[in-house]
């Protein structure tokens, strides 16, 4: 019997509240179009391509918010096992360590426990996507000129959540029977980010050697 995403993941464990699109808006319609493509079983490589006649910024905005919601759900499921004791450093195995930097408290790259890093990361993204000057929700309000650059940074940092989950907590996903859903989410994220050149290929190397990713995702 197939298991749905809602059955596998407990929505009450979402790491942050979901950001939703207002019904009747262009972005809501794009979101529905994207979800319909995914639900129809269409090839993910085709599903991520910018639809003819649609605005690139709108398409990217819809996906960035959707990935934020999905990755929140995935990390929220394992966050009780991701502690300062189990994950004293935010890393992707012994080769990659991710240090936090922002424009406020951490002005220099700082090593942090994974849960602290995740909290700061999700707070930081939430501020971005709820900022009307960056992610406008009203028709006629333009995106900032550096919108794609902002989204590239968000995508890069969200990717690190995948790296940490795959390398340090994937056994938990297997125990839950959730690995297929995590793989599909990452595959969608991977194809979208590479299709629109939103992530540096060097970043992707952090997972390309992972056996699960090699077998299920990037083949």
Coordinates of N, CA and C in Angstrom, one line a residue:
X1 N 0.9 -1.2 0.0 CA 0.0 0.0 0.0 C 0.9 1.2 0.0
X2 N 0.6 2.2 -0.9 CA 1.4 3.4 -0.9 C 1.0 4.3 0.3
X3 N 2.0 5.0 0.8 CA 1.8 5.9 2.0 C 1.9 7.3 1.5
X4 N 1.0 8.2 1.9 CA 1.1 9.6 1.5 C 2.0 10.4 2.4
X5 N 2.4 11.5 1.9 CA 3.3 12.4 2.6 C 2.7 12.7 4.0
X6 N 1.4 13.0 4.1 CA 0.8 13.4 5.3 C 0.8 12.3 6.3
X7 N 0.7 11.0 5.8 CA 0.7 9.9 6.7 C 2.1 9.7 7.3
X8 N 3.1 9.9 6.5 CA 4.5 9.7 7.0 C 5.0 10.8 7.9
X9 N 4.7 12.0 7.6 CA 5.2 13.2 8.4 C 4.1 13.7 9.2
X10 N 4.3 14.0 10.5 CA 3.4 14.6 11.4 C 3.4 16.1 11.2
X11 N 2.3 16.7 10.7 CA 2.3 18.1 10.5 C 2.5 18.9 11.7
X12 N 2.2 18.3 12.9 CA 2.4 19.1 14.1 C 3.9 19.2 14.5
X13 N 4.8 18.4 13.8 CA 6.2 18.5 14.0 C 6.9 19.4 13.0
X14 N 6.1 20.2 12.2 CA 6.8 21.1 11.3 C 7.6 22.1 12.1
X15 N 8.8 22.2 11.6 CA 9.8 23.1 12.4 C 9.4 24.5 12.5
X16 N 8.7 25.0 11.5 CA 8.2 26.4 11.4 C 6.8 26.4 10.8
X17 N 5.9 27.3 11.1 CA 4.6 27.4 10.5 C 4.8 27.5 9.0
X18 N 3.9 26.9 8.3 CA 3.9 26.9 6.8 C 3.6 28.3 6.3
X19 N 4.3 28.7 5.2 CA 3.9 29.9 4.5 C 3.0 29.5 3.4
X20 N 1.8 30.1 3.3 CA 0.8 29.8 2.4 C 0.6 30.9 1.3
X21 N 0.1 30.5 0.2 CA -0.2 31.5 -0.9 C -1.7 31.9 -0.8
X22 N -1.9 33.2 -1.0 CA -3.3 33.6 -1.0 C -4.1 33.2 -2.2
X23 N -5.3 32.5 -2.0 CA -6.1 32.1 -3.1 C -6.5 33.3 -4.0
X24 N -6.5 33.0 -5.3 CA -6.8 34.1 -6.2 C -5.7 34.9 -6.8
X25 N -4.5 34.7 -6.2 CA -3.3 35.4 -6.6 C -2.6 34.6 -7.7
X26 N -1.8 35.3 -8.5 CA -1.0 34.6 -9.6 C -0.1 33.5 -9.0
X27 N 0.5 33.9 -7.8 CA 1.4 32.9 -7.2 C 0.7 31.6 -6.7
X28 N -0.6 31.8 -6.3 CA -1.4 30.7 -5.8 C -1.7 29.8 -7.0
X29 N -2.0 30.4 -8.2 CA -2.2 29.6 -9.4 C -1.0 28.9 -9.9
X30 N 0.2 29.5 -9.8 CA 1.4 28.9 -10.1 C 1.7 27.7 -9.2
X31 N 1.5 27.9 -7.9 CA 1.7 26.9 -7.0 C 0.8 25.6 -7.3
X32 N -0.5 25.9 -7.6 CA -1.4 24.8 -8.0 C -0.9 24.1 -9.2
X33 N -0.4 24.9 -10.2 CA 0.1 24.3 -11.5 C 1.3 23.4 -11.2
X34 N 2.2 23.9 -10.3 CA 3.4 23.1 -10.0 C 3.0 21.8 -9.3
X35 N 2.1 21.9 -8.3 CA 1.7 20.7 -7.5 C 0.9 19.7 -8.4
X36 N 0.2 20.3 -9.4 CA -0.6 19.4 -10.3 C 0.4 18.6 -11.1
X37 N 1.5 19.2 -11.6 CA 2.5 18.5 -12.4 C 3.2 17.4 -11.6
X38 N 3.5 17.7 -10.3 CA 4.1 16.7 -9.5 C 3.2 15.5 -9.2
X39 N 1.9 15.8 -9.0 CA 0.9 14.8 -8.6 C 0.6 13.9 -9.8
X40 N 0.7 14.5 -11.0 CA 0.4 13.7 -12.2 C 1.4 12.7 -12.6
X41 N 2.6 12.7 -11.9 CA 3.6 11.7 -12.2 C 4.5 12.1 -13.4
X42 N 4.4 13.3 -13.8 CA 5.2 13.8 -14.9 C 6.7 13.8 -14.5
X43 N 7.6 13.6 -15.4 CA 9.0 13.6 -15.2 C 9.4 14.9 -14.5
X44 N 10.1 14.8 -13.4 CA 10.5 15.9 -12.6 C 11.3 16.9 -13.4
X45 N 12.2 16.4 -14.3 CA 13.0 17.4 -15.1 C 12.1 18.3 -15.9
X46 N 10.9 17.7 -16.4 CA 10.0 18.6 -17.1 C 9.2 19.5 -16.2
X47 N 8.9 19.0 -15.0 CA 8.0 19.7 -14.1 C 8.6 21.0 -13.6
X48 N 10.0 21.0 -13.6 CA 10.6 22.2 -13.0 C 10.9 23.3 -14.0
X49 N 10.7 23.0 -15.3 CA 11.0 24.0 -16.3 C 10.0 25.2 -16.2
X50 N 10.5 26.4 -16.4 CA 9.6 27.6 -16.4 C 8.5 27.5 -17.4
X51 N 7.3 27.5 -17.0 CA 6.2 27.4 -18.0 C 6.2 28.6 -19.0
X52 N 5.8 28.3 -20.2 CA 5.8 29.3 -21.2 C 4.9 30.5 -20.8
X53 N 5.5 31.7 -20.9 CA 4.7 32.9 -20.6 C 4.7 33.3 -19.2
X54 N 5.3 32.5 -18.3 CA 5.3 32.9 -16.9 C 6.6 33.6 -16.5
X55 N 6.5 34.4 -15.4 CA 7.6 35.2 -15.0 C 8.6 34.4 -14.1
X56 N 9.8 34.5 -14.4 CA 10.9 33.7 -13.7 C 10.8 34.0 -12.2
X57 N 10.7 35.2 -11.8 CA 10.7 35.6 -10.4 C 9.6 34.9 -9.7
X58 N 8.4 35.0 -10.3 CA 7.2 34.3 -9.7 C 7.4 32.8 -9.5
X59 N 8.0 32.2 -10.6 CA 8.2 30.7 -10.5 C 9.2 30.4 -9.5
X60 N 10.3 31.1 -9.3 CA 11.3 30.9 -8.3 C 10.7 31.1 -6.9
X61 N 9.9 32.2 -6.8 CA 9.3 32.5 -5.4 C 8.4 31.4 -5.0
X62 N 7.6 30.9 -5.8 CA 6.7 29.8 -5.5 C 7.5 28.6 -5.0
X63 N 8.5 28.2 -5.7 CA 9.3 27.0 -5.4 C 10.1 27.2 -4.1
X64 N 10.7 28.4 -3.9 CA 11.5 28.7 -2.7 C 10.6 28.5 -1.5
X65 N 9.4 29.1 -1.5 CA 8.5 29.0 -0.4 C 8.0 27.5 -0.2
X66 N 7.8 26.8 -1.3 CA 7.4 25.4 -1.2 C 8.5 24.5 -0.6
X67 N 9.7 24.8 -1.1 CA 10.8 24.0 -0.5 C 11.1 24.3 1.0
X68 N 10.9 25.6 1.3 CA 11.0 25.9 2.8 C 10.0 25.1 3.6
X69 N 8.7 25.1 3.1 CA 7.7 24.3 3.8 C 8.0 22.8 3.9
X70 N 8.5 22.2 2.8 CA 8.7 20.8 2.8 C 9.9 20.4 3.6
X71 N 11.0 21.2 3.5 CA 12.2 20.9 4.3 C 11.9 21.2 5.8
X72 N 11.1 22.1 6.1 CA 10.7 22.3 7.5 C 10.0 21.0 8.0
X73 N 9.2 20.4 7.2 CA 8.5 19.2 7.6 C 9.4 18.1 7.8
X74 N 10.4 17.9 6.9 CA 11.4 16.9 7.0 C 12.2 17.0 8.2
X75 N 12.8 18.2 8.4 CA 13.7 18.4 9.6 C 12.9 18.4 10.9
X76 N 11.6 18.9 10.8 CA 10.8 18.8 12.0 C 10.6 17.4 12.5
X77 N 10.6 16.5 11.6 CA 10.4 15.1 12.0 C 11.6 14.5 12.7
X78 N 12.8 15.0 12.4 CA 14.0 14.4 13.1 C 14.6 15.3 14.1
X79 N 14.1 16.5 14.3 CA 14.8 17.5 15.1 C 14.9 17.1 16.6
X80 N 14.0 16.2 17.0 CA 14.2 15.7 18.4 C 15.4 14.8 18.6
X81 N 15.9 14.3 17.5 CA 17.1 13.4 17.5 C 18.4 14.2 17.1
X82 N 18.2 15.4 16.6 CA 19.3 16.3 16.3 C 19.5 17.3 17.4
X83 N 20.4 16.9 18.3 CA 20.6 17.6 19.5 C 22.1 18.1 19.6
X84 N 22.3 19.0 20.5 CA 23.7 19.5 20.7 C 24.7 18.4 21.0
X85 N 24.1 17.3 21.7 CA 25.0 16.2 22.0 C 25.3 15.3 20.8
X86 N 24.2 15.0 20.0 CA 24.4 14.1 18.9 C 25.0 14.8 17.7
X87 N 24.8 16.2 17.6 CA 25.3 16.9 16.4 C 25.9 18.2 17.0
X88 N 27.1 18.1 17.6 CA 27.7 19.3 18.2 C 28.1 20.4 17.2
X89 N 28.3 19.9 15.9 CA 28.6 20.8 14.9 C 27.7 20.6 13.7
X90 N 27.3 21.7 13.1 CA 26.4 21.6 11.9 C 27.3 21.2 10.7
X91 N 27.1 19.9 10.3 CA 28.0 19.3 9.3 C 27.3 18.4 8.4
X92 N 28.1 18.0 7.3 CA 27.6 17.0 6.4 C 28.7 15.9 6.4
X93 N 28.9 15.2 7.5 CA 29.9 14.2 7.6 C 31.3 14.9 8.0
X94 N 32.3 14.1 8.0 CA 33.6 14.7 8.4 C 34.3 15.7 7.4
X95 N 33.8 15.7 6.2 CA 34.5 16.6 5.2 C 33.9 18.0 5.2
X96 N 32.6 18.1 5.6 CA 32.0 19.4 5.4 C 31.4 20.0 6.7
X97 N 31.8 21.2 7.1 CA 31.3 21.8 8.2 C 30.7 23.2 7.8
X98 N 29.5 23.4 8.2 CA 28.8 24.6 7.8 C 28.8 25.6 9.0
X99 N 29.3 26.8 8.7 CA 29.3 27.8 9.8 C 28.3 28.9 9.5
X100 N 27.7 29.4 10.6 CA 26.7 30.4 10.4 C 27.2 31.9 10.4
X101 N 26.6 32.7 9.5 CA 27.0 34.1 9.4 C 25.7 34.8 9.0
X102 N 25.5 36.0 9.6 CA 24.4 36.9 9.3 C 24.8 38.3 9.5
X103 N 23.9 39.2 9.3 CA 24.2 40.6 9.5 C 24.0 41.2 10.9
X104 N 23.8 40.3 11.8 CA 23.4 40.7 13.2 C 24.4 40.2 14.2
X105 N 24.1 39.1 14.9 CA 24.9 38.6 15.9 C 26.2 37.9 15.4
X106 N 26.1 37.2 14.3 CA 27.2 36.4 13.8 C 27.7 37.0 12.5
X107 N 28.6 38.0 12.7 CA 29.1 38.7 11.5 C 30.3 38.0 10.9
X108 N 30.8 37.0 11.6 CA 31.9 36.2 11.0 C 31.4 34.8 11.0
X109 N 31.8 33.9 10.1 CA 31.4 32.5 10.1 C 31.7 31.9 11.4
X110 N 30.7 31.3 12.0 CA 30.8 30.8 13.4 C 30.3 29.3 13.5
X111 N 31.1 28.4 14.0 CA 30.8 27.0 14.2 C 29.7 27.0 15.3
X112 N 28.6 26.2 15.0 CA 27.5 26.1 15.9 C 27.0 24.7 15.9
X113 N 26.3 24.2 17.0 CA 25.7 22.9 17.0 C 24.6 22.9 15.9
X114 N 24.3 21.8 15.3 CA 23.3 21.7 14.3 C 22.0 22.3 14.6
X115 N 21.4 21.9 15.8 CA 20.1 22.5 16.1 C 20.1 24.0 16.2
X116 N 21.1 24.6 16.7 CA 21.2 26.1 16.8 C 21.3 26.7 15.4
X117 N 22.1 26.0 14.6 CA 22.3 26.5 13.2 C 20.9 26.4 12.5
X118 N 20.2 25.3 12.6 CA 18.9 25.1 12.0 C 17.9 26.2 12.5
X119 N 17.9 26.5 13.7 CA 17.0 27.5 14.2 C 17.3 28.9 13.6
X120 N 18.6 29.2 13.6 CA 19.0 30.5 12.9 C 18.6 30.5 11.5
X121 N 18.9 29.4 10.8 CA 18.6 29.3 9.4 C 17.1 29.5 9.1
X122 N 16.3 28.8 9.8 CA 14.8 28.9 9.5 C 14.3 30.3 9.9
X123 N 14.8 30.8 11.0 CA 14.4 32.2 11.3 C 14.8 33.2 10.2
X124 N 16.0 33.0 9.7 CA 16.5 33.9 8.6 C 15.7 33.8 7.4
X125 N 15.4 32.6 7.0 CA 14.5 32.4 5.7 C 13.1 32.9 5.9
X126 N 12.6 32.7 7.1 CA 11.2 33.1 7.4 C 11.1 34.6 7.3
X127 N 12.1 35.3 7.8 CA 12.1 36.8 7.7 C 12.2 37.2 6.2
X128 N 13.0 36.5 5.4 CA 13.1 36.8 4.0 C 11.7 36.7 3.3
X129 N 11.1 35.5 3.4 CA 9.9 35.2 2.6 C 8.7 35.9 3.1
X130 N 8.7 36.4 4.4 CA 7.6 37.2 4.9 C 7.8 38.7 4.7
X131 N 8.9 39.1 4.1 CA 9.2 40.5 3.8 C 8.6 40.9 2.5
X132 N 7.6 41.8 2.5 CA 6.9 42.2 1.3 C 7.8 42.9 0.3
X133 N 8.9 43.4 0.7 CA 9.9 44.1 -0.2 C 10.7 43.1 -0.9
X134 N 10.8 41.8 -0.4 CA 11.6 40.8 -1.1 C 10.6 39.8 -1.8
X135 N 9.6 39.3 -1.1 CA 8.6 38.4 -1.7 C 7.3 39.1 -1.7
X136 N 7.0 40.0 -2.6 CA 5.8 40.7 -2.7 C 4.6 39.8 -3.0
X137 N 3.5 40.0 -2.3 CA 2.3 39.1 -2.5 C 1.2 39.9 -3.3
X138 N 1.4 41.2 -3.5 CA 0.3 41.9 -4.2 C 0.7 42.1 -5.6
X139 N -0.2 42.0 -6.5 CA 0.0 42.2 -8.0 C 0.5 43.7 -8.2
X140 N 1.4 43.8 -9.1 CA 1.9 45.1 -9.5 C 3.1 45.6 -8.7
X141 N 3.4 44.9 -7.6 CA 4.6 45.3 -6.8 C 5.8 44.5 -7.3
X142 N 6.8 45.1 -7.8 CA 7.9 44.4 -8.4 C 8.8 43.7 -7.4
X143 N 9.5 42.6 -7.9 CA 10.5 42.0 -7.1 C 11.7 42.9 -7.1
X144 N 12.6 42.8 -6.0 CA 13.8 43.5 -6.0 C 14.7 43.1 -7.1
X145 N 15.6 43.9 -7.6 CA 16.5 43.6 -8.7 C 17.5 42.4 -8.3
X146 N 17.7 42.3 -7.0 CA 18.6 41.2 -6.6 C 17.9 40.0 -6.1
X147 N 16.6 39.8 -6.5 CA 15.8 38.7 -6.0 C 16.4 37.4 -6.2
X148 N 16.9 37.1 -7.4 CA 17.4 35.8 -7.7 C 18.6 35.5 -6.9
X149 N 19.5 36.5 -6.6 CA 20.6 36.3 -5.8 C 20.2 36.0 -4.4
X150 N 19.2 36.6 -3.9 CA 18.7 36.3 -2.5 C 18.2 34.9 -2.5
X151 N 17.5 34.4 -3.5 CA 17.0 33.1 -3.6 C 18.1 32.1 -3.7
X152 N 19.2 32.4 -4.4 CA 20.3 31.5 -4.5 C 20.9 31.2 -3.1
X153 N 21.0 32.3 -2.3 CA 21.5 32.1 -0.9 C 20.6 31.2 -0.1
X154 N 19.3 31.4 -0.3 CA 18.3 30.6 0.5 C 18.4 29.1 0.0
X155 N 18.4 28.9 -1.3 CA 18.5 27.6 -1.8 C 19.8 26.9 -1.3
X156 N 20.9 27.6 -1.3 CA 22.2 27.0 -0.9 C 22.1 26.6 0.6
X157 N 21.5 27.4 1.4 CA 21.4 27.1 2.8 C 20.4 26.0 3.1
X158 N 19.3 25.9 2.3 CA 18.4 24.8 2.5 C 19.0 23.5 2.0
X159 N 19.8 23.6 1.0 CA 20.5 22.4 0.6 C 21.3 21.7 1.7
X160 N 21.9 22.6 2.6 CA 22.7 22.1 3.7 C 21.8 21.3 4.7
X161 N 20.6 21.6 4.8 CA 19.7 20.8 5.6 C 19.5 19.4 5.0
X162 N 19.4 19.3 3.7 CA 19.4 18.0 3.1 C 20.6 17.2 3.4
X163 N 21.8 17.9 3.2 CA 23.1 17.2 3.5 C 23.1 16.6 4.9
X164 N 22.7 17.4 5.8 CA 22.8 17.0 7.2 C 21.8 15.9 7.5
X165 N 20.6 16.0 7.0 CA 19.6 14.9 7.2 C 20.1 13.6 6.5
X166 N 20.5 13.7 5.3 CA 21.0 12.4 4.6 C 22.1 11.8 5.3
X167 N 23.1 12.5 5.8 CA 24.3 11.9 6.3 C 24.2 11.6 7.8
X168 N 23.4 12.3 8.5 CA 23.4 12.1 10.0 C 22.0 11.5 10.5
X169 N 21.0 11.7 9.7 CA 19.7 11.2 10.3 C 18.8 10.4 9.3
X170 N 19.5 9.9 8.2 CA 18.7 9.2 7.2 C 18.2 7.8 7.8
X171 N 18.9 7.3 8.8 CA 18.5 6.0 9.4 C 17.1 6.2 10.0
X172 N 16.9 7.4 10.6 CA 15.6 7.7 11.2 C 14.5 7.7 10.2
X173 N 14.8 8.3 9.0 CA 13.8 8.4 8.0 C 13.5 7.0 7.5
X174 N 14.5 6.1 7.4 CA 14.2 4.7 7.0 C 13.3 4.0 8.0
X175 N 13.6 4.2 9.3 CA 12.8 3.6 10.3 C 11.3 4.0 10.2
X176 N 11.1 5.3 9.8 CA 9.8 5.8 9.7 C 9.1 5.4 8.4
X177 N 9.9 4.8 7.4 CA 9.4 4.5 6.1 C 9.2 5.8 5.3
X178 N 10.0 6.8 5.6 CA 9.8 8.1 4.9 C 10.9 8.4 3.9
X179 N 11.8 7.4 3.7 CA 12.9 7.7 2.8 C 12.5 8.0 1.3
X180 N 11.5 7.4 0.8 CA 11.1 7.6 -0.5 C 10.6 9.0 -0.7
X181 N 9.9 9.6 0.3 CA 9.4 10.9 0.2 C 10.5 12.0 0.3
X182 N 11.5 11.7 1.2 CA 12.7 12.6 1.3 C 13.4 12.5 0.0
X183 N 13.6 11.4 -0.6 CA 14.3 11.3 -1.9 C 13.6 12.0 -3.0
X184 N 12.3 11.9 -3.0 CA 11.5 12.7 -4.1 C 11.6 14.2 -3.9
X185 N 11.5 14.6 -2.6 CA 11.7 16.0 -2.3 C 13.0 16.5 -2.7
X186 N 14.1 15.8 -2.4 CA 15.4 16.2 -2.8 C 15.6 16.2 -4.3
X187 N 15.0 15.2 -4.9 CA 15.1 15.1 -6.4 C 14.5 16.3 -7.1
X188 N 13.3 16.7 -6.6 CA 12.6 17.9 -7.1 C 13.5 19.1 -6.8
X189 N 14.0 19.3 -5.6 CA 14.9 20.4 -5.3 C 16.1 20.4 -6.2
X190 N 16.7 19.3 -6.4 CA 18.0 19.1 -7.2 C 17.7 19.6 -8.6
X191 N 16.6 19.0 -9.2 CA 16.3 19.4 -10.6 C 16.0 20.8 -10.8
X192 N 15.2 21.4 -9.9 CA 14.8 22.8 -10.0 C 16.0 23.7 -9.8
X193 N 16.8 23.4 -8.8 CA 18.0 24.3 -8.6 C 19.0 24.2 -9.7
X194 N 19.2 23.1 -10.3 CA 20.2 23.0 -11.4 C 19.5 23.5 -12.7
X195 N 18.3 23.3 -12.9 CA 17.6 23.8 -14.1 C 17.7 25.3 -14.3
X196 N 17.6 26.0 -13.1 CA 17.6 27.4 -13.1 C 18.9 28.0 -12.6
X197 N 19.9 27.2 -12.5 CA 21.3 27.6 -12.0 C 21.2 28.4 -10.7
X198 N 20.5 27.8 -9.7 CA 20.3 28.5 -8.5 C 21.3 28.0 -7.4
X199 N 22.2 27.1 -7.7 CA 23.1 26.6 -6.7 C 24.4 26.2 -7.4
X200 N 25.5 26.5 -6.8 CA 26.8 26.2 -7.3 C 27.0 24.7 -7.3
X201 N 27.5 24.2 -8.4 CA 27.8 22.7 -8.6 C 28.7 22.2 -7.5
X202 N 29.6 23.0 -7.0 CA 30.5 22.6 -5.9 C 29.8 22.3 -4.7
X203 N 28.7 23.0 -4.4 CA 27.8 22.7 -3.2 C 27.2 21.3 -3.4
X204 N 26.8 21.0 -4.6 CA 26.1 19.7 -4.8 C 27.0 18.5 -4.6
X205 N 28.3 18.8 -4.7 CA 29.3 17.7 -4.5 C 29.2 17.1 -3.1
X206 N 28.6 17.9 -2.2 CA 28.6 17.4 -0.8 C 27.6 16.2 -0.6
X207 N 26.8 16.0 -1.6 CA 25.8 14.9 -1.5 C 26.0 13.9 -2.7
X208 N 26.7 14.3 -3.7 CA 26.7 13.5 -4.9 C 27.4 12.1 -4.7
X209 N 28.2 12.0 -3.7 CA 28.9 10.7 -3.4 C 28.1 9.9 -2.4
X210 N 26.9 10.4 -1.9 CA 26.1 9.6 -1.0 C 25.4 8.5 -1.7
X211 N 25.5 7.2 -1.3 CA 25.0 6.1 -2.0 C 23.5 6.2 -2.3
X212 N 22.7 6.7 -1.4 CA 21.2 6.9 -1.6 C 21.0 7.9 -2.7
X213 N 21.7 9.0 -2.6 CA 21.5 10.0 -3.7 C 21.9 9.5 -5.0
X214 N 23.0 8.8 -5.1 CA 23.5 8.3 -6.4 C 22.5 7.4 -7.0
X215 N 21.9 6.5 -6.1 CA 21.0 5.5 -6.7 C 19.6 6.0 -7.0
X216 N 19.1 6.8 -6.1 CA 17.7 7.2 -6.2 C 17.4 8.5 -6.8
X217 N 18.4 9.4 -6.7 CA 18.1 10.8 -7.0 C 18.8 11.3 -8.3
X218 N 20.1 11.2 -8.4 CA 20.8 11.8 -9.5 C 21.0 11.0 -10.7
X219 N 20.5 9.7 -10.7 CA 20.7 8.9 -11.8 C 19.7 9.2 -12.9

